[in-house]
Amino acid sequence: VLKEYHQVSTDEVYGDLPLDRRSILYRRNTNYTHLVHIVHKSSADLFVLAYQESFGLPVTISRCSNNYGPYHFPEKLIPLIISRALNDEELPVYGTGENVRDWLHFMITVLNHLIIRKGRVGEVYNVGGHN
């Protein structure tokens, strides 16, 4: 029997922030994006919250920015750029090259453990570097 549940989500569920307004931050009540490649992530969050509301399951959700660190999959941005630069290969530019990402070292996921232990039931925690 499941006694509690913590959903490790992503800030991607909120979509993009405008580049010309850096003071805007995601809030736990920020609307979800409806982009196809993200909807499955926001749907999972909604399922978790529905179980809390419908069955009283104690849940918490953390929505972190992108993580990086050792043993990162080689096709992910940071290890890909580093390996290509070391091999003097062309560096990829995604989309128009105007995307901005917030990155957190994987040790920040220690916060997930704190949220599990000390977080308030039903609460959504946004974890970002504000970079």
mmCIF file of C-alpha atoms in Angstrom:
data_model
loop_
_atom_site.group_PDB
_atom_site.id
_atom_site.type_symbol
_atom_site.label_atom_id
_atom_site.label_comp_id
_atom_site.label_asym_id
_atom_site.label_seq_id
_atom_site.Cartn_x
_atom_site.Cartn_y
_atom_site.Cartn_z
ATOM 1 C CA VAL A 1 0.000 0.000 0.000
ATOM 2 C CA LEU A 2 1.382 3.375 -1.036
ATOM 3 C CA LYS A 3 1.614 5.691 1.982
ATOM 4 C CA GLU A 4 3.022 8.809 0.309
ATOM 5 C CA TYR A 5 4.284 9.880 -3.098
ATOM 6 C CA HIS A 6 6.721 12.487 -4.398
ATOM 7 C CA GLN A 7 6.534 13.442 -8.087
ATOM 8 C CA VAL A 8 9.812 14.686 -9.596
ATOM 9 C CA SER A 9 8.530 16.896 -12.376
ATOM 10 C CA THR A 10 10.071 19.642 -14.505
ATOM 11 C CA ASP A 11 9.707 23.383 -15.019
ATOM 12 C CA GLU A 12 9.036 22.573 -18.678
ATOM 13 C CA VAL A 13 5.350 22.116 -17.786
ATOM 14 C CA TYR A 14 5.081 25.914 -17.688
ATOM 15 C CA GLY A 15 6.424 26.511 -21.186
ATOM 16 C CA ASP A 16 8.702 29.389 -22.143
ATOM 17 C CA LEU A 17 9.187 32.664 -20.333
ATOM 18 C CA PRO A 18 9.585 35.845 -22.406
ATOM 19 C CA LEU A 19 13.256 36.702 -22.937
ATOM 20 C CA ASP A 20 12.616 40.453 -22.659
ATOM 21 C CA ARG A 21 11.115 40.200 -19.144
ATOM 22 C CA ARG A 22 13.745 38.473 -16.976
ATOM 23 C CA SER A 23 11.960 39.358 -13.724
ATOM 24 C CA ILE A 24 9.103 36.946 -14.451
ATOM 25 C CA LEU A 25 9.329 33.671 -12.534
ATOM 26 C CA TYR A 26 7.278 30.504 -12.617
ATOM 27 C CA ARG A 27 4.798 30.248 -9.764
ATOM 28 C CA ARG A 28 3.083 27.069 -8.588
ATOM 29 C CA ASN A 29 -0.194 28.377 -10.061
ATOM 30 C CA THR A 30 1.338 29.306 -13.442
ATOM 31 C CA ASN A 31 -0.744 27.751 -16.226
ATOM 32 C CA TYR A 32 0.559 24.633 -17.929
ATOM 33 C CA THR A 33 1.750 24.756 -21.498
ATOM 34 C CA HIS A 34 -0.271 22.742 -24.000
ATOM 35 C CA LEU A 35 2.605 21.762 -26.272
ATOM 36 C CA VAL A 36 2.439 18.111 -27.325
ATOM 37 C CA HIS A 37 5.966 17.237 -26.209
ATOM 38 C CA ILE A 38 5.250 18.513 -22.669
ATOM 39 C CA VAL A 39 1.615 17.532 -22.030
ATOM 40 C CA HIS A 40 2.521 14.052 -20.758
ATOM 41 C CA LYS A 41 4.623 15.653 -18.012
ATOM 42 C CA SER A 42 1.918 18.053 -16.875
ATOM 43 C CA SER A 43 -0.652 15.238 -17.081
ATOM 44 C CA ALA A 44 1.435 13.187 -14.659
ATOM 45 C CA ASP A 45 1.419 16.117 -12.210
ATOM 46 C CA LEU A 46 -2.347 16.390 -12.493
ATOM 47 C CA PHE A 47 -2.776 12.637 -11.864
ATOM 48 C CA VAL A 48 -0.680 12.939 -8.709
ATOM 49 C CA LEU A 49 -2.698 15.904 -7.430
ATOM 50 C CA ALA A 50 -5.938 14.079 -8.308
ATOM 51 C CA TYR A 51 -4.901 11.111 -6.143
ATOM 52 C CA GLN A 52 -4.243 13.492 -3.273
ATOM 53 C CA GLU A 53 -7.612 15.170 -3.673
ATOM 54 C CA SER A 54 -9.633 12.020 -4.412
ATOM 55 C CA PHE A 55 -8.044 9.495 -2.068
ATOM 56 C CA GLY A 56 -6.125 11.583 0.440
ATOM 57 C CA LEU A 57 -2.753 10.211 -0.676
ATOM 58 C CA PRO A 58 -0.068 12.503 0.782
ATOM 59 C CA VAL A 59 1.780 13.869 -2.256
ATOM 60 C CA THR A 60 4.380 16.517 -3.024
ATOM 61 C CA ILE A 61 5.693 17.685 -6.386
ATOM 62 C CA SER A 62 9.025 19.295 -7.246
ATOM 63 C CA ARG A 63 9.510 21.067 -10.561
ATOM 64 C CA CYS A 64 13.228 21.567 -11.165
ATOM 65 C CA SER A 65 15.153 23.290 -13.906
ATOM 66 C CA ASN A 66 17.469 21.261 -16.130
ATOM 67 C CA ASN A 67 20.049 19.215 -14.239
ATOM 68 C CA TYR A 68 23.638 18.448 -15.183
ATOM 69 C CA GLY A 69 26.387 16.417 -13.597
ATOM 70 C CA PRO A 70 28.514 13.293 -13.835
ATOM 71 C CA TYR A 71 27.160 10.339 -15.822
ATOM 72 C CA HIS A 72 24.830 12.633 -17.778
ATOM 73 C CA PHE A 73 23.645 10.983 -20.995
ATOM 74 C CA PRO A 74 26.126 11.878 -23.764
ATOM 75 C CA GLU A 75 23.419 13.159 -26.108
ATOM 76 C CA LYS A 76 22.269 15.825 -23.602
ATOM 77 C CA LEU A 77 23.340 19.419 -24.267
ATOM 78 C CA ILE A 78 26.209 19.977 -21.829
ATOM 79 C CA PRO A 79 28.082 16.679 -22.366
ATOM 80 C CA LEU A 80 27.435 16.912 -26.109
ATOM 81 C CA ILE A 81 28.907 20.421 -26.350
ATOM 82 C CA ILE A 82 31.915 19.459 -24.221
ATOM 83 C CA SER A 83 32.689 16.268 -26.158
ATOM 84 C CA ARG A 84 32.302 18.008 -29.524
ATOM 85 C CA ALA A 85 34.476 20.931 -28.439
ATOM 86 C CA LEU A 86 37.182 18.557 -27.199
ATOM 87 C CA ASN A 87 37.064 16.746 -30.549
ATOM 88 C CA ASP A 88 37.116 20.040 -32.495
ATOM 89 C CA GLU A 89 33.720 19.210 -34.024
ATOM 90 C CA GLU A 90 30.923 21.571 -35.016
ATOM 91 C CA LEU A 91 28.743 22.654 -32.091
ATOM 92 C CA PRO A 92 24.993 22.276 -32.588
ATOM 93 C CA VAL A 93 22.608 25.216 -32.300
ATOM 94 C CA TYR A 94 19.072 24.269 -31.344
ATOM 95 C CA GLY A 95 16.176 26.097 -32.945
ATOM 96 C CA THR A 96 17.100 29.719 -33.608
ATOM 97 C CA GLY A 97 19.784 29.696 -30.916
ATOM 98 C CA GLU A 98 17.763 32.110 -28.774
ATOM 99 C CA ASN A 99 16.647 29.563 -26.180
ATOM 100 C CA VAL A 100 17.731 30.187 -22.601
ATOM 101 C CA ARG A 101 17.909 27.370 -20.068
ATOM 102 C CA ASP A 102 18.339 27.380 -16.337
ATOM 103 C CA TRP A 103 20.783 24.705 -15.156
ATOM 104 C CA LEU A 104 21.224 23.160 -11.712
ATOM 105 C CA HIS A 105 23.981 20.791 -10.671
ATOM 106 C CA PHE A 106 22.462 17.381 -9.939
ATOM 107 C CA MET A 107 23.303 17.725 -6.232
ATOM 108 C CA ILE A 108 20.436 20.208 -6.031
ATOM 109 C CA THR A 109 18.206 17.147 -6.195
ATOM 110 C CA VAL A 110 19.072 16.761 -2.532
ATOM 111 C CA LEU A 111 16.241 19.281 -2.189
ATOM 112 C CA ASN A 112 13.864 16.533 -3.320
ATOM 113 C CA HIS A 113 14.832 14.572 -0.222
ATOM 114 C CA LEU A 114 14.134 17.621 1.933
ATOM 115 C CA ILE A 115 10.790 18.118 0.230
ATOM 116 C CA ILE A 116 9.873 14.469 0.837
ATOM 117 C CA ARG A 117 10.794 14.728 4.518
ATOM 118 C CA LYS A 118 9.604 18.232 5.353
ATOM 119 C CA GLY A 119 7.329 19.318 2.500
ATOM 120 C CA ARG A 120 3.670 20.151 2.963
ATOM 121 C CA VAL A 121 1.208 17.633 1.548
ATOM 122 C CA GLY A 122 -0.282 18.774 -1.764
ATOM 123 C CA GLU A 123 2.386 21.440 -2.250
ATOM 124 C CA VAL A 124 4.253 22.084 -5.508
ATOM 125 C CA TYR A 125 7.868 23.241 -5.130
ATOM 126 C CA ASN A 126 9.598 25.090 -7.971
ATOM 127 C CA VAL A 127 13.366 24.659 -7.816
ATOM 128 C CA GLY A 128 15.473 26.856 -10.088
ATOM 129 C CA GLY A 129 18.762 28.683 -10.159
ATOM 130 C CA HIS A 130 17.241 32.010 -11.245
ATOM 131 C CA ASN A 131 19.946 32.316 -13.897
#
